[in-house]
Amino acid sequence: MARSPFYNAHHSPVGAFATLTLGATGARGGFGLELGAPANENLYIGFERDAEPGVIDALPFYDRAEADTSNFDSEFQHRHRENEWRFEAVSTAQRDLTAQVDSWQFGDMTVRIYTPAWELSDPPEEHQVLPAVYIDLTLDNMLGERERKWVFGFSNSHRAAGMRTYRDHELNGVMRGRDLMISTDDPEAWSAVCFDPRDAIEPEHRENLNSMLGELGVLVGRVGPQEARRVRIVVGFYREGIATSGIETRYHYLRHFKSLEEVTLSGFDHFERAVEACVEPPNDLTPDQAWMRAMAIRSYYGSTQLLETTDDPKARKLFWNVNEGEYRMMNTLDLTVDQAFYELRKNAWTTRNVLDLFAERYGYWDDVQVGEHRESGGISFAHDMGVMNQFSDPGRSSYERAGLTGCFSYMSYEELTNWVLSAAIVGISQPNWLFKHANLLRDALTSLQFRDAEHPEDRKGFMRRDGARCKGGAEITTYDSLDASLGQARANAYLAGKAFGTFLALRECFRVLGNEDLATQADAEAARTAAALEEYGTSGRIPALLGEPSDSWIIPVIEGLAYPLHLGLKNELETCFGGLLSLMKRHFDTVLQPGICKFADGGWKLSSTSDNSWLSKIYLCQWVARELWNTADPQADSAHVEWLLRDGYWCWSDQIVAGRVQGSKYYPRGVTSELWLTRSSQSE
Amino acid sequence: MARSPFYNAHHSPVGAFATLTLGATGARGGFGLELGAPANENLYIGFERDAEPGVIDALPFYDRAEADTSNFDSEFQHRHRENEWRFEAVSTAQRDLTAQVDSWQFGDMTVRIYTPAWELSDPPEEHQVLPAVYIDLTLDNMLGERERKWVFGFSNSHRAAGMRTYRDHELNGVMRGRDLMISTDDPEAWSAVCFDPRDAIEPEHRENLNSMLGELGVLVGRVGPQEARRVRIVVGFYREGIATSGIETRYHYLRHFKSLEEVTLSGFDHFERAVEACVEPPNDLTPDQAWMRAMAIRSYYGSTQLLETTDDPKARKLFWNVNEGEYRMMNTLDLTVDQAFYELRKNAWTTRNVLDLFAERYGYWDDVQVGEHRESGGISFAHDMGVMNQFSDPGRSSYERAGLTGCFSYMSYEELTNWVLSAAIVGISQPNWLFKHANLLRDALTSLQFRDAEHPEDRKGFMRRDGARCKGGAEITTYDSLDASLGQARANAYLAGKAFGTFLALRECFRVLGNEDLATQADAEAARTAAALEEYGTSGRIPALLGEPSDSWIIPVIEGLAYPLHLGLKNELETCFGGLLSLMKRHFDTVLQPGICKFADGGWKLSSTSDNSWLSKIYLCQWVARELWNTADPQADSAHVEWLLRDGYWCWSDQIVAGRVQGSKYYPRGVTSELWLTRSSQSE
């Protein structure tokens, strides 16, 4: 079955929170800076037809290709000269999308967009944080008899910033305000600001190209007869000044680039290096898996933001921030943990950087509520660090609220596991870093214990007491929009699985730190959790809620096994937790069935009682199942691809309700798919 | 006939290019920074009903007053608690609008918005450029038995910037990114960021007010039983960093205020002073005139921007910029001249500042085209200085293009008259300033002459040769969207009238400069123009085009008389140009008739052959007619008010096509109405 190539994907530099989104038909892509959604700009990318001069075959990324000047010239619109040029949107194209290259072929024309996913050194080098996207247009006109034009343009959606043409001895470009420039170093190209893309192509008077009215910025050039030409285009982004409040920071790349022009010039300097960096080593993913991984990595980088403090120019502290897609919460900790698998393979220091700021500013101590009174709880972490460039107050997230039992309630227990698990993933090989947080790790164990029960003899190894910040409400999990089967934290089997992983992760950390005492305690907690899961799973299936009424069955009860697997403990799991593992397998085999945890199309349904299924978590559970039981489910992969393509607007998205993108759109979390390239045995 | 109070008006600080626009029903107003249109935000301004607790009587400036969290919580929206509060949009209110105070009364509740139109000293003092709007809410609950709540809030339309609550020992507020803050110093108020305005009113848990999700920022407070309370609210705007390109500038107020918080604090310091400054002296305008003048002044300040250069912090140069409403062109010179009458009464240095930059950077020399060849022309000025915070290149406007005969063509001749006329208006009393431009004034006279004819004996005193920049096209006038009757520059009677005024203005300038030679030359040119107008007006009416085919009759042939009148030359006009004046009167009386230059509703129709009539120019011609012939036309004033109210969205707008706002929306030019307060005899 041929899939349409016309779906949106991010094309983003690393850490610039900037994107060229394109692929969907109509004005539904464009250049976005710090946005939680596509900019919805027209894009004009095309070449003059060989057989029909004056006709531009263009990718169908626009709503209109004619001028609208009616507010300037209300009575006499018709008096503008008829334009002999015509845009024709192509209806078919060959698209080949990897994580770093998006190639479009239509007729004899090729457009390639390069977004190298640089590995960041600490601190990064200039080219790694260059806020630019690299594009080339190639046209093989070797057999052509006539010169043919090419066009690359966009409509400006910025409410306040106008546009101007840019020219120096080598470049032609269009600048939008002080934050965006498209430009080419093709020596025969020109650029224009105009109302009508066709006006830029063959201006009667060249000086009119410098007019500044009109919402379009356009580059135009030519390819001669009997010529094959490659045109290089750099898209430069630039966000100057202080970008955030709460903590005042700016983009780190400002250290390297003093202006948008410098970004652009540097983009051409690094162009070929960037193209080379986009060649990826082969892997054994299926095409569906490879495509989802590529889409996920793109949406991840589209949300990343590398900042630095501005209070002391001599001591700028770096902050890595992953914005939460359409919601734009900053460094949401329940995403950090899922994304840590990816970052470990790229630049684990960014995750350690995030965890440091959580430790320094976003931890808090809280009691637990027991009926009407409070008892000791312990440390936890805020859900996030703020939203939309606003750092929240210390110890507070932008998201959590008191008095609720569903969406927007506290995630104290789960965020505590998330900090620990992330720390284990990116810290276990860095004893010095881990040592810095030794007390915190100890306090985390204590807090997990007290959030279970006060007295050791009452503990069952999972969350049983809600934090006092809930003020009578109840904690939730990251699955905030689902029913209790996955949404309720207390007694939740998913969270129990994660607790199991957390205790083992803590044990490994304590061993690295040489604290056998605490390691033994953590080990004992893991055994408690395993025992509890087995106790509630005597029927062969583990109910969604342990010891509370529930008719739900969930896949993510196995999710927590990802951590010991990833930490190289597969053998230990099999030898020491064989009972739990066979229960998990039985549970998994039983629930992964149509009518329970499978949709009719074969896609995975995380909870039997909810239609809201999250792809990032499906990927994670798929990996656990593959590593433990050698499963593969190409039919499900195909269904998951269809879910994303059915939408086609929001790039990679997470929350899919019965096959339709519904929430967590434009989202970074899908990089859990990176696990598909990881073998648990590798880490042993 | 009772007019609806629900129409948009600007509420703007001086020179901040910022506005609180409100008045139209629905989410069609809000906080705009550097915008060419309303921000389309919901505004929630109301008080709890006395008779019905829990019901908020609110001004109808919103589309919805309930939460929408469906993208967060797709399946379970319904599980959020039912809110006992309810917003009811009031359907009637008493509105009293002056240039500086907008008062709303509904029930026992009053809302007043103060925007002092400070006279700017050079350089301005802190309070004059404070980018703040002052609001008070008063509720007389002296006879009330119960406490009542008040609410002031808005929905954030900024695509990239989130919101946070702000608290210090005296203030409660909400900040949007780094550019907007609403706050109150009411000691019992609180503030919130939320999805639903009702959630802010009576939170079950106070800490939830600090949540940062939701697009609403809301202030809430209470008025006790048997209490009358006045609540003060400051809206602070702040645009930091470099604001413009081409020339790099920042907002001048950054010199005084280091942050948005400082703006807000200073706003409360200056609050009562601002309120007092809004009391206006009485005048003898009719209510219709007073209302139009108030609307015009508001739209003017909503477009103003006081900038300063950033290249040398020790020598910051001030730039005054008036943005062109919806088009946002910068310092459009054909507006500058119309607005100079207003600025002369406020702070004439700002107009001199604009003229200086035109002289320094935006003048150019050009030939005239005569058939296929070129002859000497002379100096002129670009139409504008750029658009949307982008200064254009030296000698170039953002607007003008070659090869056209209509909209977007060059306005060389008219802009030349505009610079001279503006200079006379604001410079004649400043000989030192005028002296700086003595050469330019001389060159202007020469250029006007050569744009008429090469040899003195061929000259007729008006424009007869198009500039070479037109490249075969034809120059236009400021009436760019009209037919040739007002749109064509060459041979145009409107422009001839303006040339007449320009020659007299030049003569006055040369006299001030002590150059009798040039004064005599200029005087002779004025006589030529007068003679030509009389020559073509032997029928008693002056055709729109002098010596070219035309079936049009236009009112603005009298427009140019405004300048000698304003320069105090009324007596001279009557004694030395009696023939011209009686022709003008006969023309005026003849054309200002239904079917010619009057619409059916009594409104003025500037050209008999166009339905596109411009209010700013109508005001100007009204003044000329009143000063010369003692006319008044209240029926027309009433029609003009109706034109603006029929729209009700775009505040004051200029281009009205058959009674409907069509172009030049949200426009600064209406301050020509200030002439209504000027007696030409006063300036004698």
Coordinates of C-alpha atoms in Angstrom, one line a residue, chain A residues 291-461:
Chain A
W291 CA 10.3 5.9 9.8
M292 CA 8.8 6.2 13.3
R293 CA 12.3 6.6 14.8
A294 CA 13.2 9.3 12.3
M295 CA 9.9 11.2 12.9
A296 CA 10.5 10.9 16.7
I297 CA 14.0 12.2 16.6
R298 CA 12.9 15.1 14.5
S299 CA 10.1 16.1 16.9
Y300 CA 12.6 15.7 19.7
Y301 CA 15.1 18.2 18.3
G302 CA 12.3 20.5 17.4
S303 CA 11.6 20.8 21.1
T304 CA 15.1 21.2 22.4
Q305 CA 16.6 24.4 23.7
L306 CA 20.2 24.9 24.9
L307 CA 20.2 28.0 27.2
E308 CA 22.7 29.7 29.4
T309 CA 22.3 32.1 32.3
T310 CA 22.8 35.8 31.8
D311 CA 23.3 37.1 35.3
D312 CA 27.0 36.7 35.3
P313 CA 28.5 37.0 31.8
K314 CA 31.8 35.5 33.1
A315 CA 30.1 32.4 34.5
R316 CA 27.3 31.4 32.2
K317 CA 25.7 28.1 33.3
L318 CA 24.3 25.9 30.6
F319 CA 20.7 24.6 30.8
W320 CA 19.4 21.9 28.5
N321 CA 15.7 22.1 28.1
V322 CA 13.4 19.8 26.2
N323 CA 10.0 21.6 25.7
E324 CA 7.0 19.4 25.9
G325 CA 5.7 19.7 22.4
E326 CA 2.3 21.4 22.1
Y327 CA 2.2 22.0 25.8
R328 CA 5.6 23.5 26.0
M329 CA 6.3 22.6 29.6
M330 CA 10.0 22.7 30.3
N331 CA 11.9 19.5 31.1
T332 CA 8.9 17.6 32.1
L333 CA 10.5 14.9 34.3
D334 CA 8.3 12.1 33.2
L335 CA 9.5 12.7 29.7
T336 CA 13.2 13.2 30.7
V337 CA 13.3 9.6 31.9
D338 CA 11.9 8.2 28.6
Q339 CA 14.2 10.4 26.6
A340 CA 17.3 9.4 28.7
F341 CA 17.7 6.2 26.6
Y342 CA 18.2 8.4 23.6
E343 CA 20.4 10.9 25.1
L344 CA 22.7 8.2 26.6
R345 CA 23.5 7.3 23.0
K346 CA 24.0 10.9 22.0
N347 CA 25.2 13.2 24.8
A348 CA 24.3 12.0 28.2
W349 CA 25.6 15.2 29.8
T350 CA 22.5 17.0 28.8
T351 CA 20.3 14.7 30.8
R352 CA 22.7 15.0 33.8
N353 CA 22.4 18.8 33.3
V354 CA 18.6 18.5 33.6
L355 CA 18.8 16.2 36.7
D356 CA 21.2 18.7 38.3
L357 CA 18.8 21.5 38.0
F358 CA 16.0 19.3 39.3
A359 CA 18.2 18.5 42.3
E360 CA 19.2 22.1 42.9
R361 CA 15.9 23.8 42.4
Y362 CA 13.0 21.5 41.7
G363 CA 13.1 19.0 44.5
Y364 CA 10.8 19.3 47.5
W365 CA 10.0 17.5 50.7
D366 CA 6.5 16.6 51.5
D367 CA 4.5 14.5 53.9
V368 CA 2.0 11.9 52.9
Q369 CA -1.7 12.0 53.7
V370 CA -3.1 9.2 55.8
G371 CA -6.8 9.8 56.1
E372 CA -7.2 13.1 57.8
H373 CA -3.7 13.4 59.1
R374 CA -0.2 13.6 57.7
E375 CA 2.8 11.4 58.2
S376 CA 6.4 11.7 57.0
G377 CA 6.9 11.3 53.3
G378 CA 10.1 12.5 51.9
I379 CA 11.8 14.1 48.9
S380 CA 10.3 14.3 45.4
F381 CA 10.5 16.4 42.3
A382 CA 8.3 18.8 40.5
H383 CA 6.6 17.6 37.4
D384 CA 8.4 20.2 35.3
M385 CA 10.5 23.4 35.4
G386 CA 7.9 25.8 34.0
V387 CA 6.2 26.5 30.7
M388 CA 6.7 28.5 27.6
N389 CA 10.0 30.1 28.5
Q390 CA 8.8 30.8 32.1
F391 CA 10.8 28.9 34.7
S392 CA 8.5 28.1 37.6
D393 CA 9.3 28.9 41.3
P394 CA 11.7 26.6 43.2
G395 CA 10.0 23.3 44.1
R396 CA 7.0 24.0 42.0
S397 CA 5.9 22.8 38.5
S398 CA 3.8 24.7 36.1
Y399 CA 1.4 21.8 36.0
E400 CA 0.5 20.4 39.4
R401 CA -2.5 21.5 41.4
A402 CA -4.0 20.5 44.7
G403 CA -7.3 18.9 45.3
L404 CA -7.6 16.8 42.1
T405 CA -7.7 13.2 41.4
G406 CA -7.1 13.4 37.6
C407 CA -5.3 15.5 35.1
F408 CA -3.2 18.3 36.7
S409 CA -2.8 16.5 40.1
Y410 CA 0.6 15.8 41.6
M411 CA 2.9 13.1 40.3
S412 CA 5.2 13.1 43.3
Y413 CA 5.8 9.3 43.5
E414 CA 6.3 8.8 39.8
E415 CA 8.6 11.9 39.4
L416 CA 10.7 10.5 42.3
T417 CA 11.2 7.2 40.4
N418 CA 11.8 9.2 37.2
W419 CA 14.7 11.2 38.7
V420 CA 16.3 8.0 40.1
L421 CA 15.9 6.0 36.9
S422 CA 17.2 8.9 34.7
A423 CA 20.2 9.3 37.1
A424 CA 20.9 5.6 36.8
I425 CA 20.7 5.6 33.0
V426 CA 23.0 8.5 32.5
G427 CA 25.0 8.4 35.7
I428 CA 26.0 4.8 36.5
S429 CA 29.0 5.2 34.3
Q430 CA 29.9 8.5 36.0
P431 CA 30.7 7.8 39.6
N432 CA 31.8 11.3 40.3
W433 CA 28.6 12.7 39.1
L434 CA 26.6 10.1 41.0
F435 CA 28.6 10.8 44.2
K436 CA 27.5 14.4 44.0
H437 CA 23.9 13.1 44.4
A438 CA 24.7 10.4 47.0
N439 CA 22.5 12.0 49.7
L440 CA 19.7 12.6 47.3
L441 CA 19.7 8.9 46.2
R442 CA 19.6 7.9 49.9
D443 CA 16.7 10.3 50.5
A444 CA 15.0 9.0 47.4
L445 CA 15.0 5.4 48.8
T446 CA 13.6 6.6 52.1
S447 CA 10.9 8.7 50.4
L448 CA 9.9 5.7 48.3
Q449 CA 9.6 3.6 51.4
F450 CA 7.6 6.1 53.3
R451 CA 5.3 6.7 50.4
D452 CA 4.6 2.9 50.6
A453 CA 4.2 2.6 54.4
E454 CA 5.7 4.0 57.6
H455 CA 6.8 0.7 59.1
P456 CA 9.0 -1.7 57.1
E457 CA 6.8 -4.6 58.0
D458 CA 3.8 -3.0 56.4
R459 CA 5.6 -2.2 53.1
K460 CA 4.7 -3.9 49.9
G461 CA 7.2 -2.2 47.6

